[in-house]
Structures are given as C-alpha cells and as structure tokens.
C-alpha cells in the first residue's frame, strides 16, 4: 500500500513539476515584450547595422538592410540605439518604434591618434589637425598625400610636377631646413617611415597631423617637419563585409601655350639673322597634338573584413594604372594588405599588419632646354614646318632644322620611352599587447620594412641623334634596403575620482641596411636587345656597388594628467642616439610640455548656453632633424679613382684614393624649438567649431653642405651652419549650415606663415637655381635676414620705346648695368594658403566641392626664357608677336635678340584659386538591393582641377622644377604640367 502511494506521489510530483515549469515559462513569457521597429537618419534613410541594446544587459541586435529590427525585452526596459557617426539615443521600449538618429556633430569624444597612443579630442592639449577620410573613396586619389591637400590648416601641400605617380611636396608650418629634408615623418599603424607611395588611399581609416613640437616631440629626432599619423582599416565586429571601389577616368592638359606658325617663325628668324630658311615652307606638324594625349586613369580596390569578440581581420588588394597626358609617361601599382587581430586570452592580444606593393613608373625629361632633351619646352621650340621622321632615314626622327640645334619633342620622349623605375615594398609588423592589470599594459611590436628597387633605361642606337652619338646606352640599378623597428611601450592609466593619469615609457630601436649595384653599357648593335649583355662597352666609372648602414636608439616617456577634462597637462621626453653623428654629440634630448584649460567647464560659464566648448591650449617643445645627412656624414670619406689597365705600363695598376670631404667632429642635431598657443571653440549646439593657433618655430644648428675656399684638400664639409625662423597663424572652422533632409556643411582653413633665414656662420650667401644656358646665372640667393628661396636678379622697368631693349634699373648709380645692380626681385613663399570644402546632401544625393589655393607667392617663369627669349633659331610662343619692331613702339615685349638677364621681367604672380575636386554621388536603396545582399551601391562622378583662376601665364601655377627642395622653390622650367580629370566611379558593399 505504501509502495503504491509512493508511486502515486512520485507520478503526481512529476505532473506538478511539469505544471510549475509551464507556469513559470508562461509567466516569464508574459513578462517579455517584443519590440519591432526601424532606425533611420534625419533624411529618413534606413541605417544599416545600428546597434539596439537593452540597457543594463547584453541583450541586443543590429538593424537589417532596411534599418528594421525585432528584439524581446523586459517590460519597461530602456533601449540604447547607437551607430558610428551618430548620436546615441535612449528610448522607452514599446511594441512599435521608429527611431531617428541625429548625426554626431559633437567631436569632443572623437579618438585622436597621437604618438604611441590615442586620446579623446576633448583631452588634446596640442596642435593636431584631423583630416577627413570619409570622401576618399569618391575622389581619384592615387597617393595618400593627395588626401591632405586643402584639408588642414598649417599644412601646405603642392604637386610640383604633374607626372603620373609624382610625389607631393608637404610643408607643416613652413620650411625648417635649407639642405636637409623638409618632409614630414609618416607613422603608418605605428611604424615611422619617410615614403608612403606604397599605401592605397582606400585602406586609410584616419589621418592626424601633429603640427607643434609639444605633440611631435615624442618622435624626437625625426619630427622637426611635423608628423602625419595614418591608421589603416581594421575588421569590425558584425557581419562579414565585402567592399569594391573602382573608378575610370580621363585626363587632359589644363592649359595650352600656342607657338608661332611657319610664316611667323620665318619672319622672326629673318629678324634675328641667325637662320636662313627657304621660301615656301608650310606647317606640317602640330607638335602639341603629337606630344600630348588624353590620359586614362584606372583604380580598382577590393576588401573583405569581419570580426567577433575574439578576432577581426581586414584584407584588401588593388590595382592602379595611370597613363599620363604626355605619351610615354605612366604609373602602375599593385597593392595588398592584411590586418589581423586576435584576443588570444583575456590578458593577451596579438596582431599582424602586412602590406605589399609593386609600383612602376616612367616619366619624361623635363627641367631642360629643348636641345637637352626637355620635352615640354620642345613642344613650343620645334618649328611647325618640320616633319616627325627623316625622309631619308624613315626609322630616325627628323633632325633637319637648317642648322638650328633642336630636337623635337617626339625624339626627346624617345630618349626615355624605355626607362622604368620599379619598386617592391614589403612592410610586416607583429604586435603583442599584454594586460597585467586593467590599468597597466605592455605593448611590443617588431617591423621589417624591405624595399627593392630596380631602375633601368635603354637608349636606342638609331632612332635619336643622341642615341646615335652614344651608339646606344643602357643602365641598370638595383637597390635593396631593409629597415627594422623594434618598439616596447609600457602604459599606465588610472582614474581617481575626477583625477586622470596616463603614464607611458618605452624604448625604440631602428636599424637600416642599404645596398646598391649599378652598371652602364653602350655601343649596341641595334635596339632589338635592350639589356646590358648586348652592350659592347661597359662604363669604366659608371659601374660599381655601394652600401651603407645607420641606426637610431631611442628612449621615450610621457606623463599626462587631467582633472575632470578641465585642467590638462602633458609632458613628453625623448632621447635619440644616431649613428650618423659624431659619438661625442650623438645623443639628442627633445622635451616638450603642453597644457590646456577648458574654460567652458568653469562655474562662471554654466549659464552661457550658446557655448558648447571653449578650451585654451599652450605648448612648448623641441624636435630634431638628421634627414638629408649621409649615413657617415661626420666621418672623412674618400673617392676611389680607377686607373685604366689597357696598356703594358698600367696592366697591374691599382686605384688611387683621394679625400672627398673634411671630417667634422662637432656635427650634431639640427634642432627646432617651437611654441604654440591655441583656442578651440564650439558654439550653437555644436553647429560651429573653430580652431585658432599661433606658433613660433626657431631652427638652430641647421645641417648644411658648405663649400670651402679653393686650395683645400677637399671641397666641402657638412656642418651645423645656420638658423631659421618660421612663425604664423592658422585658422579653421567647421560649420553645419543646414541640417535635416537637405544638409549643407562647410569646412574652411587658412594658414599664414612667415619664413626668415636669420643666421649663416661660414658662407654669407648660397646661390642656386641655374636655368637657361644663355643667361648662365643662378637666380636664387639665400642670405641671412631674408625669406628662404628669394629670387635675385635685375629689376626690369619695361621696354625702351626707342631701342626695343629691356630697361634694367641702375641701382648703384654708376650709369652702367653690372652685377652690382642685382637685387631681390621676388619671393616664392605665399602670404597665405587656404582650402574650403562644401558638402551638400539631399536624400541619396551627395555633392562635395573642394576649393584650394595660394596667395602672394611669386614664380620665376624660366620657361619664358626659352619660349620668348628670341636669341637663336628655336620657335617661340605667340606672345612674341607683340615684340618691339620699330622705334617709338609701345609694348611690353622686347625686340628679338634683346639683352636677356635674370630679371623681374620673368617674375610672375603665382597666386591661384583652384576648383580642386567636385564630386557628385548617389546612394541607391531598395528591396531589390536587399534581396541581392547589397548594403551600398554608390556611383559617383568627380572632376579634378576643373577650373583655375590665376594671373600666371605658364601651364600651371602649382609648380616647382626643383621638386621638394627647401632652398629652391617656385621655378617653372619646362615642368610637367598638372592636368584636369573626369572620373566615373562605383562603390559597392555587400
């Protein structure tokens, strides 16, 4: 009986438990609320991938392709809706919701990358500019440096040469060195480098520019010219994403300079009297059409990314191809990147970044006269009556110019058509971060940066006159450089109430090993085999090998403190030891300090509601420079002189050695000391943000190559020679003019910089910038008390109506014109540079217009010496049709054969305003795209360099034949011009 009752009780208990479980389940179900809704932006466009999280829990989802979501939550729950770039919103849970997210115009919580770390924008105490990267995939950008132009105050970015793949000239707050490098230091994913041609712009996530010494001093000896911090894209938690970006476009020359047709040319030659031309010549060739073409640019980039709580990855690959507007010029690049990160343990995070690129280019001969291979000038200088090919030798270019020393642009292009410059670059970084405590972390990274370069050239022995003269030439140069970087950084962060501490200490080691081999050959049978093995003669002195090494050891530290983000202080210190400098002066110490006061957080500002943020900043620090020095600059070096062994007397001859330079035991760092004061100001509900900065930079112990007086054992020495000052003012403003369905935003920046060379110790004046062989004088003179790069020559007071000669001003009053009458005639340094971007959006349409320009800079147009000089048999531009011909004629163009000098006659205003980019795009959306799994479909059209307003008469005002030189700027001498482009592109993500 008891047994039966036990069985009955047992069975009832099971039923009871089952009923209880069902009741509890129903009870729990009854306590849950199913929320359905949509998340949209202020234009009512769905936001894909927005996060919806039940506050205080880990319960959450993300929105789908239509911005929709469904989530079960507790009754009376609060939902937290967030998405990158939008303000986070909290709403009360309801069965149906439609949530509108506003764009995040509050920049104070933006994370800014700084040296060996990151900080929120609101806690920045130094001068740092952030370059927007959100429109990079809608612009035809090949070089990452192009993304900076016109985008940041205090940063002058010019493209001095328009050749495909040509580098950019970047100056951060002016020119700081005369002979050394003025390029900023690039830090890509924490790795310092000086060249970023390998980097595809589409791989960039963020760019910050450390402008003042208090921000850049953490990079010490390499930061005198500013630091550009670049972070590449990483994988993100969520669904896998595939992105494809492509564009195809055409490029055309902006400006055409017309040359004289044959009848006009003959009339000029008759006046000059140096060339006797037969009658009956007519135009046969338009050399502009033969030389220039419509270039084509192509770019294709594909990336795949994904991630979760433990790991994330970003993979990308791409191909870029540019054919220039001059027929032989091109640039091609293949790039690949892999960024991988894994949280191996709660205390251990590892990551690897690998980037590989292969890029090849070919340019033209420029910066030379037409008779020396200069292509751009020969387009104008070659008479139109001449045919392209020699009628007697159809495989040769025509050289019959009736005794005039001219080579046509096609022949000049043929001299470099077989040239190639190829580079392969591999940058691989391994990182590990150990978290000892939540506040204490140790990060170690090791990087190998290996670059292989191969430069080859071949000159056909038959096609060109120079090739026939040399019996053909070939050159092969191979370089291999390996840079190793080993960083170890320990950081400690702690918050005690409103007190915040951030301490960093570490060490960095850099080692470089570089080698080059080169060989020259000549005397080729024909042009069929273009390698050195087909040469019958190997150059005696043009063949050899070179190698060098250098290293830097560094110790770094930083202490940052802020109280409630109201009172902020940052102190940096770096010590660098360089093998390039004498052991007694090898170590340089570069301190900096900066502080900030958030005035808007004070009690007395609490009722000023229209001010959102007001912060006063100030800083001081020192940075160094050793760039431009040879790897053994302080040592005495020697030249090896080979002795010909082809005679019985010299059969066993040995090379001789001669001294190349003097040793300098006192050689030390070039140091730049900079102070900065700034104001950050945000008002009107974060609609307007202002940044103002004033800086003063003084460079001392400038590294310079000094020529010694004749009779010395060696002709030059590297020494710390001079001093220079840059001071200026920067202003930038970001404005949200209209918000809503139709949005309009403006970003404007303007920079004023004054440069002065204040002291030279040994040599009182440095001359540079020689152009025309006829004038045979240098036009740049650098002396203490003047801005760098000043143009020096004669003042021209116009054309004498009676003689047709240029009137040169007699400055010393001795009634004759001599070299003592020369003075400063121009300044290539602008009064200010500026950039403005306006962005408009309406529904799916987006329009961006970038204006960029310069004001107050002069250009020495040396090209006009060749195209308006009228001194020999070269053809000239149509401007000489206004030349003086009869006594009493009033004109601003002198007579043919006038006395030509470096003078203000060739100085022109280089100011310009340029429509740099106009981009129009449209974002498609709809159920069909959702069905195909496409989250972004955005075609776009971009026009670059569309319009330029300038008084400059040359082909392009943004020019400098001396490229990135610090001492010579603003000279146009047959320089490859920039071009305008029209590009169609497509961005797809799924």
mmCIF file of C-alpha atoms in Angstrom, residues 320-613:
data_model
loop_
_atom_site.group_PDB
_atom_site.id
_atom_site.type_symbol
_atom_site.label_atom_id
_atom_site.label_comp_id
_atom_site.label_asym_id
_atom_site.label_seq_id
_atom_site.Cartn_x
_atom_site.Cartn_y
_atom_site.Cartn_z
ATOM 1 C CA UNK A 320 46.113 51.390 -60.107
ATOM 2 C CA UNK A 321 47.059 52.438 -63.630
ATOM 3 C CA UNK A 322 47.736 55.989 -64.837
ATOM 4 C CA UNK A 323 48.791 56.891 -68.358
ATOM 5 C CA UNK A 324 49.949 60.488 -68.476
ATOM 6 C CA UNK A 325 48.950 63.298 -70.793
ATOM 7 C CA UNK A 326 52.438 63.058 -72.291
ATOM 8 C CA UNK A 327 52.601 59.860 -74.249
ATOM 9 C CA UNK A 328 55.493 57.989 -72.649
ATOM 10 C CA UNK A 329 54.618 58.709 -69.006
ATOM 11 C CA UNK A 330 52.796 56.136 -66.868
ATOM 12 C CA UNK A 331 52.394 54.823 -63.345
ATOM 13 C CA UNK A 332 51.180 51.358 -62.264
ATOM 14 C CA UNK A 333 50.761 49.936 -58.786
ATOM 15 C CA UNK A 334 49.631 46.624 -57.305
ATOM 16 C CA UNK A 335 48.891 46.644 -53.589
ATOM 17 C CA UNK A 336 47.904 44.090 -50.966
ATOM 18 C CA UNK A 337 47.178 44.455 -47.249
ATOM 19 C CA UNK A 338 46.237 42.118 -44.406
ATOM 20 C CA UNK A 339 45.421 43.407 -40.913
ATOM 21 C CA UNK A 340 44.607 40.669 -38.408
ATOM 22 C CA UNK A 341 43.942 40.889 -34.673
ATOM 23 C CA UNK A 342 43.164 38.153 -32.132
ATOM 24 C CA UNK A 343 42.291 38.268 -28.427
ATOM 25 C CA UNK A 344 44.127 35.068 -27.542
ATOM 26 C CA UNK A 345 43.490 35.398 -23.815
ATOM 27 C CA UNK A 346 41.795 37.987 -21.687
ATOM 28 C CA UNK A 347 45.283 39.323 -20.945
ATOM 29 C CA UNK A 348 46.914 38.797 -24.365
ATOM 30 C CA UNK A 349 46.096 40.437 -27.685
ATOM 31 C CA UNK A 350 48.169 39.799 -30.805
ATOM 32 C CA UNK A 351 48.009 41.470 -34.197
ATOM 33 C CA UNK A 352 49.771 41.442 -37.530
ATOM 34 C CA UNK A 353 49.823 44.031 -40.301
ATOM 35 C CA UNK A 354 51.287 43.069 -43.666
ATOM 36 C CA UNK A 355 51.399 45.407 -46.674
ATOM 37 C CA UNK A 356 52.969 44.675 -50.037
ATOM 38 C CA UNK A 357 53.098 46.888 -53.099
ATOM 39 C CA UNK A 358 54.711 46.787 -56.518
ATOM 40 C CA UNK A 359 54.795 50.059 -58.432
ATOM 41 C CA UNK A 360 56.408 51.068 -61.696
ATOM 42 C CA UNK A 361 56.650 54.449 -63.381
ATOM 43 C CA UNK A 362 58.212 56.238 -66.305
ATOM 44 C CA UNK A 363 58.420 59.964 -66.827
ATOM 45 C CA UNK A 364 59.965 62.360 -69.287
ATOM 46 C CA UNK A 365 62.991 64.630 -69.408
ATOM 47 C CA UNK A 366 61.909 67.993 -68.043
ATOM 48 C CA UNK A 367 63.660 70.943 -66.466
ATOM 49 C CA UNK A 368 65.908 71.139 -69.525
ATOM 50 C CA UNK A 369 66.030 73.159 -72.712
ATOM 51 C CA UNK A 370 64.693 71.700 -75.955
ATOM 52 C CA UNK A 371 68.236 70.975 -77.165
ATOM 53 C CA UNK A 372 68.972 68.988 -73.981
ATOM 54 C CA UNK A 373 66.007 66.655 -74.170
ATOM 55 C CA UNK A 374 63.366 68.808 -72.466
ATOM 56 C CA UNK A 375 60.010 67.593 -73.768
ATOM 57 C CA UNK A 376 57.666 70.350 -72.541
ATOM 58 C CA UNK A 377 59.736 73.201 -73.953
ATOM 59 C CA UNK A 378 60.487 71.429 -77.227
ATOM 60 C CA UNK A 379 56.736 71.317 -77.979
ATOM 61 C CA UNK A 380 56.939 75.101 -78.427
ATOM 62 C CA UNK A 381 60.539 75.361 -79.631
ATOM 63 C CA UNK A 382 60.246 72.926 -82.546
ATOM 64 C CA UNK A 383 59.277 74.683 -85.820
ATOM 65 C CA UNK A 384 55.986 73.584 -87.311
ATOM 66 C CA UNK A 385 57.396 73.159 -90.823
ATOM 67 C CA UNK A 386 59.387 70.082 -89.750
ATOM 68 C CA UNK A 387 58.098 66.534 -90.232
ATOM 69 C CA UNK A 388 58.314 63.937 -87.459
ATOM 70 C CA UNK A 389 60.523 61.459 -89.350
ATOM 71 C CA UNK A 390 63.594 61.812 -91.519
ATOM 72 C CA UNK A 391 62.537 61.248 -95.125
ATOM 73 C CA UNK A 392 65.980 59.786 -95.965
ATOM 74 C CA UNK A 393 66.006 57.501 -92.919
ATOM 75 C CA UNK A 394 62.389 56.579 -92.053
ATOM 76 C CA UNK A 395 63.474 54.877 -88.804
ATOM 77 C CA UNK A 396 65.015 58.100 -87.473
ATOM 78 C CA UNK A 397 63.470 61.285 -86.208
ATOM 79 C CA UNK A 398 63.916 64.346 -88.370
ATOM 80 C CA UNK A 399 66.941 66.477 -87.442
ATOM 81 C CA UNK A 400 66.989 68.866 -90.407
ATOM 82 C CA UNK A 401 66.301 72.276 -88.883
ATOM 83 C CA UNK A 402 68.593 74.256 -91.194
ATOM 84 C CA UNK A 403 71.483 74.325 -88.765
ATOM 85 C CA UNK A 404 69.498 75.017 -85.595
ATOM 86 C CA UNK A 405 70.315 72.837 -82.559
ATOM 87 C CA UNK A 406 66.803 71.483 -81.952
ATOM 88 C CA UNK A 407 65.414 68.078 -81.153
ATOM 89 C CA UNK A 408 61.688 67.535 -81.487
ATOM 90 C CA UNK A 409 59.509 66.536 -78.521
ATOM 91 C CA UNK A 410 58.956 63.070 -80.009
ATOM 92 C CA UNK A 411 62.696 62.499 -80.231
ATOM 93 C CA UNK A 412 63.089 63.762 -76.678
ATOM 94 C CA UNK A 413 60.365 61.408 -75.498
ATOM 95 C CA UNK A 414 62.080 58.541 -77.316
ATOM 96 C CA UNK A 415 65.171 59.141 -75.184
ATOM 97 C CA UNK A 416 63.241 57.984 -72.103
ATOM 98 C CA UNK A 417 60.481 55.791 -73.552
ATOM 99 C CA UNK A 418 62.246 52.576 -72.495
ATOM 100 C CA UNK A 419 63.038 53.753 -68.983
ATOM 101 C CA UNK A 420 61.374 52.156 -65.958
ATOM 102 C CA UNK A 421 61.603 52.714 -62.232
ATOM 103 C CA UNK A 422 60.197 49.792 -60.264
ATOM 104 C CA UNK A 423 59.873 49.296 -56.520
ATOM 105 C CA UNK A 424 58.707 46.340 -54.473
ATOM 106 C CA UNK A 425 57.972 47.108 -50.847
ATOM 107 C CA UNK A 426 57.026 44.769 -48.034
ATOM 108 C CA UNK A 427 56.126 46.074 -44.582
ATOM 109 C CA UNK A 428 55.290 43.440 -41.974
ATOM 110 C CA UNK A 429 54.546 44.177 -38.332
ATOM 111 C CA UNK A 430 53.856 41.792 -35.482
ATOM 112 C CA UNK A 431 52.344 43.170 -32.281
ATOM 113 C CA UNK A 432 51.558 41.785 -28.860
ATOM 114 C CA UNK A 433 49.792 43.563 -26.022
ATOM 115 C CA UNK A 434 49.832 42.156 -22.503
ATOM 116 C CA UNK A 435 47.347 43.426 -19.932
ATOM 117 C CA UNK A 436 48.871 42.925 -16.486
ATOM 118 C CA UNK A 437 46.140 44.973 -14.829
ATOM 119 C CA UNK A 438 43.251 46.918 -16.311
ATOM 120 C CA UNK A 439 45.411 49.999 -15.790
ATOM 121 C CA UNK A 440 48.786 48.528 -16.774
ATOM 122 C CA UNK A 441 49.573 47.354 -20.311
ATOM 123 C CA UNK A 442 52.718 46.440 -22.187
ATOM 124 C CA UNK A 443 52.859 46.564 -25.990
ATOM 125 C CA UNK A 444 55.679 45.216 -28.100
ATOM 126 C CA UNK A 445 55.962 45.425 -31.877
ATOM 127 C CA UNK A 446 58.549 44.401 -34.418
ATOM 128 C CA UNK A 447 58.540 45.633 -38.007
ATOM 129 C CA UNK A 448 60.525 44.793 -41.099
ATOM 130 C CA UNK A 449 60.339 47.322 -43.919
ATOM 131 C CA UNK A 450 62.062 45.931 -47.005
ATOM 132 C CA UNK A 451 62.242 47.747 -50.316
ATOM 133 C CA UNK A 452 63.734 46.511 -53.552
ATOM 134 C CA UNK A 453 64.209 48.966 -56.390
ATOM 135 C CA UNK A 454 65.174 48.422 -59.995
ATOM 136 C CA UNK A 455 65.809 51.356 -62.336
ATOM 137 C CA UNK A 456 66.521 50.536 -65.960
ATOM 138 C CA UNK A 457 66.963 52.636 -69.075
ATOM 139 C CA UNK A 458 67.733 51.973 -72.708
ATOM 140 C CA UNK A 459 68.510 54.454 -75.486
ATOM 141 C CA UNK A 460 68.082 53.125 -78.999
ATOM 142 C CA UNK A 461 71.305 53.455 -81.083
ATOM 143 C CA UNK A 462 69.446 54.539 -84.233
ATOM 144 C CA UNK A 463 66.199 56.438 -83.624
ATOM 145 C CA UNK A 464 67.561 59.552 -81.918
ATOM 146 C CA UNK A 465 70.551 61.734 -82.645
ATOM 147 C CA UNK A 466 71.795 61.394 -79.056
ATOM 148 C CA UNK A 467 71.456 57.626 -79.296
ATOM 149 C CA UNK A 468 73.493 57.571 -82.490
ATOM 150 C CA UNK A 469 76.105 59.804 -80.878
ATOM 151 C CA UNK A 470 76.424 57.363 -77.942
ATOM 152 C CA UNK A 471 75.926 54.211 -80.061
ATOM 153 C CA UNK A 472 73.065 53.383 -77.726
ATOM 154 C CA UNK A 473 73.097 53.355 -73.932
ATOM 155 C CA UNK A 474 71.693 51.202 -71.161
ATOM 156 C CA UNK A 475 71.655 51.454 -67.399
ATOM 157 C CA UNK A 476 70.627 49.023 -64.669
ATOM 158 C CA UNK A 477 70.474 49.998 -60.993
ATOM 159 C CA UNK A 478 69.338 47.711 -58.193
ATOM 160 C CA UNK A 479 68.867 48.727 -54.578
ATOM 161 C CA UNK A 480 67.868 46.767 -51.521
ATOM 162 C CA UNK A 481 67.001 48.458 -48.267
ATOM 163 C CA UNK A 482 65.928 46.852 -45.012
ATOM 164 C CA UNK A 483 64.736 48.841 -42.011
ATOM 165 C CA UNK A 484 63.987 47.083 -38.728
ATOM 166 C CA UNK A 485 61.957 48.777 -35.986
ATOM 167 C CA UNK A 486 61.528 47.303 -32.507
ATOM 168 C CA UNK A 487 59.242 49.182 -30.080
ATOM 169 C CA UNK A 488 58.433 48.315 -26.468
ATOM 170 C CA UNK A 489 55.908 50.543 -24.690
ATOM 171 C CA UNK A 490 54.520 50.327 -21.155
ATOM 172 C CA UNK A 491 51.424 52.381 -20.297
ATOM 173 C CA UNK A 492 49.653 53.005 -17.020
ATOM 174 C CA UNK A 493 46.286 54.745 -16.806
ATOM 175 C CA UNK A 494 44.415 55.483 -13.612
ATOM 176 C CA UNK A 495 41.335 57.420 -12.635
ATOM 177 C CA UNK A 496 40.887 58.557 -9.056
ATOM 178 C CA UNK A 497 37.675 60.459 -8.776
ATOM 179 C CA UNK A 498 37.989 63.310 -11.223
ATOM 180 C CA UNK A 499 41.764 62.920 -11.456
ATOM 181 C CA UNK A 500 43.014 61.107 -14.568
ATOM 182 C CA UNK A 501 46.591 59.929 -15.027
ATOM 183 C CA UNK A 502 48.270 58.482 -18.130
ATOM 184 C CA UNK A 503 51.925 57.479 -17.956
ATOM 185 C CA UNK A 504 53.897 55.977 -20.817
ATOM 186 C CA UNK A 505 57.516 54.833 -21.025
ATOM 187 C CA UNK A 506 59.380 52.787 -23.565
ATOM 188 C CA UNK A 507 62.216 52.276 -25.978
ATOM 189 C CA UNK A 508 62.511 52.181 -29.755
ATOM 190 C CA UNK A 509 65.301 50.750 -31.871
ATOM 191 C CA UNK A 510 65.692 51.332 -35.611
ATOM 192 C CA UNK A 511 68.335 49.769 -37.843
ATOM 193 C CA UNK A 512 68.869 50.276 -41.566
ATOM 194 C CA UNK A 513 70.959 48.333 -44.059
ATOM 195 C CA UNK A 514 71.070 49.562 -47.666
ATOM 196 C CA UNK A 515 72.995 48.487 -50.761
ATOM 197 C CA UNK A 516 73.095 49.425 -54.442
ATOM 198 C CA UNK A 517 74.692 47.965 -57.521
ATOM 199 C CA UNK A 518 74.738 49.740 -60.865
ATOM 200 C CA UNK A 519 76.129 49.221 -64.347
ATOM 201 C CA UNK A 520 76.268 51.322 -67.510
ATOM 202 C CA UNK A 521 76.744 49.991 -71.013
ATOM 203 C CA UNK A 522 76.954 51.445 -74.531
ATOM 204 C CA UNK A 523 77.699 50.542 -78.143
ATOM 205 C CA UNK A 524 74.686 48.433 -79.049
ATOM 206 C CA UNK A 525 74.331 46.795 -82.446
ATOM 207 C CA UNK A 526 70.627 47.738 -82.650
ATOM 208 C CA UNK A 527 67.597 48.177 -80.433
ATOM 209 C CA UNK A 528 66.377 44.576 -80.502
ATOM 210 C CA UNK A 529 68.051 43.526 -77.252
ATOM 211 C CA UNK A 530 67.775 46.165 -74.559
ATOM 212 C CA UNK A 531 69.757 44.585 -71.748
ATOM 213 C CA UNK A 532 73.332 45.220 -70.653
ATOM 214 C CA UNK A 533 74.590 41.913 -72.031
ATOM 215 C CA UNK A 534 74.092 43.293 -75.566
ATOM 216 C CA UNK A 535 76.395 46.255 -74.873
ATOM 217 C CA UNK A 536 79.889 46.048 -76.333
ATOM 218 C CA UNK A 537 81.313 48.584 -73.906
ATOM 219 C CA UNK A 538 80.867 48.724 -70.154
ATOM 220 C CA UNK A 539 81.371 52.072 -68.486
ATOM 221 C CA UNK A 540 84.678 52.463 -66.684
ATOM 222 C CA UNK A 541 83.470 54.706 -63.860
ATOM 223 C CA UNK A 542 79.731 54.175 -64.204
ATOM 224 C CA UNK A 543 79.714 50.665 -62.749
ATOM 225 C CA UNK A 544 80.033 49.624 -59.134
ATOM 226 C CA UNK A 545 78.403 48.835 -55.814
ATOM 227 C CA UNK A 546 77.570 50.947 -52.758
ATOM 228 C CA UNK A 547 76.435 50.047 -49.265
ATOM 229 C CA UNK A 548 75.655 51.857 -46.029
ATOM 230 C CA UNK A 549 74.123 51.384 -42.601
ATOM 231 C CA UNK A 550 72.647 53.580 -39.902
ATOM 232 C CA UNK A 551 70.798 53.117 -36.635
ATOM 233 C CA UNK A 552 68.862 55.073 -34.010
ATOM 234 C CA UNK A 553 68.297 54.092 -30.399
ATOM 235 C CA UNK A 554 65.549 55.957 -28.553
ATOM 236 C CA UNK A 555 64.040 56.192 -25.096
ATOM 237 C CA UNK A 556 60.643 57.840 -24.692
ATOM 238 C CA UNK A 557 58.316 58.893 -21.923
ATOM 239 C CA UNK A 558 55.058 60.762 -21.436
ATOM 240 C CA UNK A 559 53.053 61.917 -18.443
ATOM 241 C CA UNK A 560 49.514 63.204 -18.931
ATOM 242 C CA UNK A 561 47.169 64.469 -16.250
ATOM 243 C CA UNK A 562 43.753 65.993 -16.390
ATOM 244 C CA UNK A 563 41.254 66.980 -13.788
ATOM 245 C CA UNK A 564 37.716 66.325 -14.969
ATOM 246 C CA UNK A 565 38.814 67.197 -18.530
ATOM 247 C CA UNK A 566 39.008 70.779 -17.271
ATOM 248 C CA UNK A 567 42.675 71.244 -16.418
ATOM 249 C CA UNK A 568 45.036 69.227 -18.619
ATOM 250 C CA UNK A 569 48.786 68.770 -18.697
ATOM 251 C CA UNK A 570 51.028 66.674 -20.958
ATOM 252 C CA UNK A 571 54.808 66.302 -20.691
ATOM 253 C CA UNK A 572 56.928 64.351 -23.205
ATOM 254 C CA UNK A 573 60.583 63.425 -23.309
ATOM 255 C CA UNK A 574 62.581 61.581 -25.941
ATOM 256 C CA UNK A 575 66.286 60.808 -26.166
ATOM 257 C CA UNK A 576 67.736 59.754 -29.539
ATOM 258 C CA UNK A 577 71.168 58.473 -30.376
ATOM 259 C CA UNK A 578 72.077 58.410 -34.077
ATOM 260 C CA UNK A 579 74.989 56.642 -35.751
ATOM 261 C CA UNK A 580 75.111 59.433 -38.365
ATOM 262 C CA UNK A 581 76.534 61.885 -35.841
ATOM 263 C CA UNK A 582 79.826 62.083 -34.006
ATOM 264 C CA UNK A 583 79.865 59.858 -30.898
ATOM 265 C CA UNK A 584 80.589 62.900 -28.731
ATOM 266 C CA UNK A 585 77.406 64.597 -29.966
ATOM 267 C CA UNK A 586 75.330 61.578 -30.892
ATOM 268 C CA UNK A 587 72.580 61.899 -28.316
ATOM 269 C CA UNK A 588 69.864 64.494 -28.613
ATOM 270 C CA UNK A 589 67.237 65.226 -25.969
ATOM 271 C CA UNK A 590 63.852 66.521 -27.057
ATOM 272 C CA UNK A 591 61.468 67.634 -24.304
ATOM 273 C CA UNK A 592 58.020 69.147 -24.640
ATOM 274 C CA UNK A 593 55.168 70.265 -22.423
ATOM 275 C CA UNK A 594 51.644 71.436 -23.116
ATOM 276 C CA UNK A 595 48.643 72.408 -21.052
ATOM 277 C CA UNK A 596 45.011 73.245 -21.636
ATOM 278 C CA UNK A 597 42.193 74.893 -19.709
ATOM 279 C CA UNK A 598 38.587 74.065 -20.573
ATOM 280 C CA UNK A 599 37.062 77.417 -19.743
ATOM 281 C CA UNK A 600 33.566 76.248 -20.645
ATOM 282 C CA UNK A 601 33.588 73.822 -17.709
ATOM 283 C CA UNK A 602 34.042 76.562 -15.150
ATOM 284 C CA UNK A 603 31.176 77.521 -12.859
ATOM 285 C CA UNK A 604 31.046 81.060 -14.209
ATOM 286 C CA UNK A 605 30.303 79.679 -17.712
ATOM 287 C CA UNK A 606 27.352 77.464 -16.765
ATOM 288 C CA UNK A 607 24.738 79.988 -17.882
ATOM 289 C CA UNK A 608 26.398 80.667 -21.257
ATOM 290 C CA UNK A 609 24.341 78.107 -23.142
ATOM 291 C CA UNK A 610 25.411 79.077 -26.655
ATOM 292 C CA UNK A 611 28.996 77.977 -25.947
ATOM 293 C CA UNK A 612 29.351 74.199 -26.023
ATOM 294 C CA UNK A 613 33.112 74.020 -25.585
#
